[in-house]
Amino acid sequence: MTRKLKPGQYRPLVLVAFLLSLCQAGQAQEAPGARPSTSSGGAVTLFQNVRIFDGKSTTLSGPRNILVRGNKIERISTDPIPTDGSATTMLIDGGGRTLMPGLIDNHWHTMMVRPTPAALLMGDIGHLNLVAGAEATDTLMRGFTTVRDVGGPAFGLKRAIDEGTIAGPRIFPSGAIITITSGHGDFRQQFEVPRVLGSPQTRGELLGAAMIADSPDEVRVRVREQLMQGASQIKLTAGGGVASPHSPLDASTFTEAELRAAVEAAGNWGTYVTVHAYTPESIQRAIAAGVKCIEHGHLMDEATARLMAEKGIWLSMQAFPDELAHAFPPGSFEREKAMEVFAGTDATFRLAKKYKIKTAWGTDILFSPQLAPRHGELLTKLVQWYTPAETLAMATGTNAELLALSGKRNPYPGKLGVVEEGALADLLLVDGDPIANIKLIEDPAKNFVLIMKDGKIYKNTLGR
Ligand SMILES: [Zn+2]
């Protein structure tokens, strides 16, 4: 039954619509991607007698004093720094220990570290969020104060962390991984195809884990949806992947026009596209389309390495631990692909060094609660190719340079990954010298005696 409204009866409806629009405007200000509300206010911490690894240098500094006010490093000095002696100043006697920047993992999937693939795709979203929250707290307690999330529904978790509801690292979210039909990230079963345009979304899409896009127009929509939700960068899969059931490693997925559509949409928003790619063809096509960063790159060749160096393209790389290959049954398609990728690790790190490619580091720990506690160990594996100081610089100062590509979409304006005046106060106090003994990074529970993020102390076993 429909009821006709008389002219006067429209007025309340207009008012409701007006009020609703105001509410929506209010919500928009709090939208994900907004400035964090975590702040240490005017709190002051004074670190006395610490040696500094600044995120760039090859050696530690001599003894220094460092004053943190609010969420920034205000002063670094060889001389004593006077304080007003108020109860709000926290004095930390460093006892000659090392103060270094919080670690950064540039290839992380906040929502996918602990669950199994089945739990992610079929589980309850409330449960998944709580599990990811617990993992985020553990991630911070391992000394990782920032992660770049390269795919997954991390917006809600990021917001809860930034609001101070739960402890966790800063998150640079990509939102859903964008892939093609059968590409890396398309975890559908055979019975779910053919997809009819306009049909309901897959479970992975409903979760915001991976979106399937098969034309430049679809790519544009999916990219803009991630940006609307607060993505600081966009992630596409440009080639086949190990864990995906239908994507051969040699496959190049998106066409150049599709990649270009993503780059254009991200560029209009002031940020960049990074792609998952192993092979020379998929890497080169992505670079031709304007992509700024390559994730993995384990099967690249000499010509591709040269091109990356010439164009200043970032390589976000890792040495996968062998255990990851063992997660797949012997003789399986996935196991075979894992072995092929892992075999390329050494050559790719050598090429990256030879051509001086801008190289960032991230772990890509997926579906592995066993591996996550060994987070730091995946970093120290890099000493096969880099000195301990270079390795530590990669996971701090250099990784922060890659994060800065997000431009105005950077959710945490300020300098990360370094210990210098004016930088954001994400700091670890290490019991020992991690350049002389990088193994200290492998046991954060014991060796990171203080963990600070955004000027706030999350762990302190030294007391006042
Ligand atoms: Zn990944």
PDB file of N, CA and C in Angstrom, residues 241-290:
ATOM      1  N   GLY A 241      51.288 -16.890  -8.760  1.00  0.00           N
ATOM      2  CA  GLY A 241      51.759 -16.977  -7.385  1.00  0.00           C
ATOM      3  C   GLY A 241      51.827 -18.416  -6.912  1.00  0.00           C
ATOM      4  N   VAL A 242      52.590 -18.609  -5.833  1.00  0.00           N
ATOM      5  CA  VAL A 242      52.833 -19.961  -5.330  1.00  0.00           C
ATOM      6  C   VAL A 242      51.566 -20.595  -4.753  1.00  0.00           C
ATOM      7  N   ALA A 243      50.879 -19.851  -3.872  1.00  0.00           N
ATOM      8  CA  ALA A 243      49.802 -20.468  -3.094  1.00  0.00           C
ATOM      9  C   ALA A 243      48.463 -20.521  -3.832  1.00  0.00           C
ATOM     10  N   SER A 244      48.380 -19.902  -5.011  1.00  0.00           N
ATOM     11  CA  SER A 244      47.093 -19.865  -5.699  1.00  0.00           C
ATOM     12  C   SER A 244      46.889 -21.113  -6.545  1.00  0.00           C
ATOM     13  N   PRO A 245      45.691 -21.692  -6.485  1.00  0.00           N
ATOM     14  CA  PRO A 245      45.456 -22.983  -7.116  1.00  0.00           C
ATOM     15  C   PRO A 245      45.429 -22.963  -8.641  1.00  0.00           C
ATOM     16  N   HIS A 246      45.125 -21.784  -9.245  1.00  0.00           N
ATOM     17  CA  HIS A 246      44.924 -21.772 -10.704  1.00  0.00           C
ATOM     18  C   HIS A 246      45.937 -20.933 -11.461  1.00  0.00           C
ATOM     19  N   SER A 247      46.985 -20.418 -10.776  1.00  0.00           N
ATOM     20  CA  SER A 247      47.864 -19.499 -11.496  1.00  0.00           C
ATOM     21  C   SER A 247      49.268 -20.064 -11.657  1.00  0.00           C
ATOM     22  N   PRO A 248      49.646 -20.402 -12.890  1.00  0.00           N
ATOM     23  CA  PRO A 248      51.020 -20.861 -13.127  1.00  0.00           C
ATOM     24  C   PRO A 248      51.997 -19.709 -12.905  1.00  0.00           C
ATOM     25  N   LEU A 249      53.203 -20.022 -12.439  1.00  0.00           N
ATOM     26  CA  LEU A 249      54.184 -18.969 -12.136  1.00  0.00           C
ATOM     27  C   LEU A 249      54.537 -18.120 -13.350  1.00  0.00           C
ATOM     28  N   ASP A 250      54.553 -18.767 -14.524  1.00  0.00           N
ATOM     29  CA  ASP A 250      54.985 -18.035 -15.719  1.00  0.00           C
ATOM     30  C   ASP A 250      53.896 -17.120 -16.267  1.00  0.00           C
ATOM     31  N   ALA A 251      52.682 -17.200 -15.721  1.00  0.00           N
ATOM     32  CA  ALA A 251      51.582 -16.396 -16.268  1.00  0.00           C
ATOM     33  C   ALA A 251      51.772 -14.919 -15.944  1.00  0.00           C
ATOM     34  N   SER A 252      51.547 -14.075 -16.960  1.00  0.00           N
ATOM     35  CA  SER A 252      51.424 -12.635 -16.728  1.00  0.00           C
ATOM     36  C   SER A 252      49.928 -12.383 -16.684  1.00  0.00           C
ATOM     37  N   THR A 253      49.466 -11.689 -15.683  1.00  0.00           N
ATOM     38  CA  THR A 253      48.019 -11.631 -15.486  1.00  0.00           C
ATOM     39  C   THR A 253      47.385 -10.408 -16.148  1.00  0.00           C
ATOM     40  N   PHE A 254      47.522  -9.245 -15.546  1.00  0.00           N
ATOM     41  CA  PHE A 254      46.875  -8.066 -16.120  1.00  0.00           C
ATOM     42  C   PHE A 254      47.539  -7.661 -17.436  1.00  0.00           C
ATOM     43  N   THR A 255      46.738  -7.107 -18.337  1.00  0.00           N
ATOM     44  CA  THR A 255      47.298  -6.507 -19.549  1.00  0.00           C
ATOM     45  C   THR A 255      47.916  -5.159 -19.153  1.00  0.00           C
ATOM     46  N   GLU A 256      48.723  -4.609 -20.058  1.00  0.00           N
ATOM     47  CA  GLU A 256      49.337  -3.320 -19.745  1.00  0.00           C
ATOM     48  C   GLU A 256      48.266  -2.246 -19.556  1.00  0.00           C
ATOM     49  N   ALA A 257      47.201  -2.324 -20.360  1.00  0.00           N
ATOM     50  CA  ALA A 257      46.122  -1.319 -20.245  1.00  0.00           C
ATOM     51  C   ALA A 257      45.447  -1.410 -18.878  1.00  0.00           C
ATOM     52  N   GLU A 258      45.279  -2.638 -18.383  1.00  0.00           N
ATOM     53  CA  GLU A 258      44.651  -2.810 -17.061  1.00  0.00           C
ATOM     54  C   GLU A 258      45.563  -2.270 -15.957  1.00  0.00           C
ATOM     55  N   LEU A 259      46.857  -2.576 -16.067  1.00  0.00           N
ATOM     56  CA  LEU A 259      47.807  -2.063 -15.072  1.00  0.00           C
ATOM     57  C   LEU A 259      47.849  -0.539 -15.093  1.00  0.00           C
ATOM     58  N   ARG A 260      47.804  -0.005 -16.317  1.00  0.00           N
ATOM     59  CA  ARG A 260      47.853   1.450 -16.474  1.00  0.00           C
ATOM     60  C   ARG A 260      46.621   2.117 -15.840  1.00  0.00           C
ATOM     61  N   ALA A 261      45.479   1.449 -15.949  1.00  0.00           N
ATOM     62  CA  ALA A 261      44.256   1.997 -15.341  1.00  0.00           C
ATOM     63  C   ALA A 261      44.420   2.109 -13.826  1.00  0.00           C
ATOM     64  N   ALA A 262      45.044   1.106 -13.241  1.00  0.00           N
ATOM     65  CA  ALA A 262      45.279   1.128 -11.785  1.00  0.00           C
ATOM     66  C   ALA A 262      46.259   2.236 -11.416  1.00  0.00           C
ATOM     67  N   VAL A 263      47.340   2.334 -12.190  1.00  0.00           N
ATOM     68  CA  VAL A 263      48.372   3.350 -11.922  1.00  0.00           C
ATOM     69  C   VAL A 263      47.774   4.745 -12.019  1.00  0.00           C
ATOM     70  N   GLU A 264      46.907   4.937 -13.025  1.00  0.00           N
ATOM     71  CA  GLU A 264      46.292   6.250 -13.229  1.00  0.00           C
ATOM     72  C   GLU A 264      45.357   6.593 -12.060  1.00  0.00           C
ATOM     73  N   ALA A 265      44.540   5.620 -11.658  1.00  0.00           N
ATOM     74  CA  ALA A 265      43.590   5.883 -10.565  1.00  0.00           C
ATOM     75  C   ALA A 265      44.334   6.153  -9.257  1.00  0.00           C
ATOM     76  N   ALA A 266      45.391   5.391  -9.002  1.00  0.00           N
ATOM     77  CA  ALA A 266      46.178   5.608  -7.775  1.00  0.00           C
ATOM     78  C   ALA A 266      46.914   6.943  -7.854  1.00  0.00           C
ATOM     79  N   GLY A 267      47.453   7.236  -9.041  1.00  0.00           N
ATOM     80  CA  GLY A 267      48.192   8.489  -9.239  1.00  0.00           C
ATOM     81  C   GLY A 267      47.294   9.707  -9.041  1.00  0.00           C
ATOM     82  N   ASN A 268      46.050   9.598  -9.512  1.00  0.00           N
ATOM     83  CA  ASN A 268      45.110  10.708  -9.307  1.00  0.00           C
ATOM     84  C   ASN A 268      44.872  10.955  -7.830  1.00  0.00           C
ATOM     85  N   TRP A 269      45.081   9.945  -7.023  1.00  0.00           N
ATOM     86  CA  TRP A 269      44.864  10.022  -5.581  1.00  0.00           C
ATOM     87  C   TRP A 269      46.182  10.308  -4.853  1.00  0.00           C
ATOM     88  N   GLY A 270      47.228  10.547  -5.616  1.00  0.00           N
ATOM     89  CA  GLY A 270      48.504  10.929  -5.020  1.00  0.00           C
ATOM     90  C   GLY A 270      49.337   9.780  -4.497  1.00  0.00           C
ATOM     91  N   THR A 271      48.980   8.545  -4.881  1.00  0.00           N
ATOM     92  CA  THR A 271      49.771   7.424  -4.372  1.00  0.00           C
ATOM     93  C   THR A 271      50.177   6.486  -5.514  1.00  0.00           C
ATOM     94  N   TYR A 272      50.637   5.301  -5.179  1.00  0.00           N
ATOM     95  CA  TYR A 272      51.297   4.440  -6.161  1.00  0.00           C
ATOM     96  C   TYR A 272      50.745   3.018  -6.148  1.00  0.00           C
ATOM     97  N   VAL A 273      51.149   2.270  -7.178  1.00  0.00           N
ATOM     98  CA  VAL A 273      50.770   0.860  -7.281  1.00  0.00           C
ATOM     99  C   VAL A 273      52.005  -0.005  -7.090  1.00  0.00           C
ATOM    100  N   THR A 274      51.860  -1.048  -6.295  1.00  0.00           N
ATOM    101  CA  THR A 274      52.895  -2.068  -6.189  1.00  0.00           C
ATOM    102  C   THR A 274      52.300  -3.379  -6.700  1.00  0.00           C
ATOM    103  N   VAL A 275      53.134  -4.209  -7.334  1.00  0.00           N
ATOM    104  CA  VAL A 275      52.598  -5.475  -7.859  1.00  0.00           C
ATOM    105  C   VAL A 275      53.395  -6.682  -7.383  1.00  0.00           C
ATOM    106  N   HIS A 276      52.676  -7.753  -7.189  1.00  0.00           N
ATOM    107  CA  HIS A 276      53.274  -9.064  -6.978  1.00  0.00           C
ATOM    108  C   HIS A 276      53.756  -9.548  -8.347  1.00  0.00           C
ATOM    109  N   ALA A 277      55.052  -9.825  -8.499  1.00  0.00           N
ATOM    110  CA  ALA A 277      55.568 -10.310  -9.788  1.00  0.00           C
ATOM    111  C   ALA A 277      56.892 -11.032  -9.585  1.00  0.00           C
ATOM    112  N   TYR A 278      57.032 -12.183 -10.225  1.00  0.00           N
ATOM    113  CA  TYR A 278      58.296 -12.933 -10.144  1.00  0.00           C
ATOM    114  C   TYR A 278      59.093 -12.864 -11.453  1.00  0.00           C
ATOM    115  N   THR A 279      58.383 -12.938 -12.582  1.00  0.00           N
ATOM    116  CA  THR A 279      59.081 -13.159 -13.856  1.00  0.00           C
ATOM    117  C   THR A 279      59.485 -11.858 -14.545  1.00  0.00           C
ATOM    118  N   PRO A 280      60.514 -11.932 -15.409  1.00  0.00           N
ATOM    119  CA  PRO A 280      60.932 -10.739 -16.155  1.00  0.00           C
ATOM    120  C   PRO A 280      59.759 -10.115 -16.917  1.00  0.00           C
ATOM    121  N   GLU A 281      58.955 -10.939 -17.572  1.00  0.00           N
ATOM    122  CA  GLU A 281      57.872 -10.388 -18.393  1.00  0.00           C
ATOM    123  C   GLU A 281      56.853  -9.619 -17.538  1.00  0.00           C
ATOM    124  N   SER A 282      56.445 -10.221 -16.417  1.00  0.00           N
ATOM    125  CA  SER A 282      55.435  -9.543 -15.596  1.00  0.00           C
ATOM    126  C   SER A 282      56.007  -8.281 -14.950  1.00  0.00           C
ATOM    127  N   ILE A 283      57.287  -8.312 -14.581  1.00  0.00           N
ATOM    128  CA  ILE A 283      57.914  -7.120 -13.980  1.00  0.00           C
ATOM    129  C   ILE A 283      58.024  -6.010 -15.029  1.00  0.00           C
ATOM    130  N   GLN A 284      58.507  -6.381 -16.214  1.00  0.00           N
ATOM    131  CA  GLN A 284      58.726  -5.358 -17.256  1.00  0.00           C
ATOM    132  C   GLN A 284      57.416  -4.726 -17.704  1.00  0.00           C
ATOM    133  N   ARG A 285      56.373  -5.534 -17.808  1.00  0.00           N
ATOM    134  CA  ARG A 285      55.074  -4.999 -18.218  1.00  0.00           C
ATOM    135  C   ARG A 285      54.554  -4.011 -17.163  1.00  0.00           C
ATOM    136  N   ALA A 286      54.750  -4.372 -15.901  1.00  0.00           N
ATOM    137  CA  ALA A 286      54.286  -3.491 -14.815  1.00  0.00           C
ATOM    138  C   ALA A 286      55.042  -2.159 -14.845  1.00  0.00           C
ATOM    139  N   ILE A 287      56.343  -2.233 -15.091  1.00  0.00           N
ATOM    140  CA  ILE A 287      57.143  -0.999 -15.139  1.00  0.00           C
ATOM    141  C   ILE A 287      56.687  -0.131 -16.312  1.00  0.00           C
ATOM    142  N   ALA A 288      56.418  -0.771 -17.445  1.00  0.00           N
ATOM    143  CA  ALA A 288      55.944  -0.020 -18.625  1.00  0.00           C
ATOM    144  C   ALA A 288      54.629   0.696 -18.319  1.00  0.00           C
ATOM    145  N   ALA A 289      53.834   0.115 -17.428  1.00  0.00           N
ATOM    146  CA  ALA A 289      52.526   0.706 -17.100  1.00  0.00           C
ATOM    147  C   ALA A 289      52.630   1.777 -16.002  1.00  0.00           C
ATOM    148  N   GLY A 290      53.820   1.944 -15.439  1.00  0.00           N
ATOM    149  CA  GLY A 290      53.988   3.013 -14.439  1.00  0.00           C
ATOM    150  C   GLY A 290      53.976   2.543 -12.996  1.00  0.00           C
TER     151      GLY A 290
END
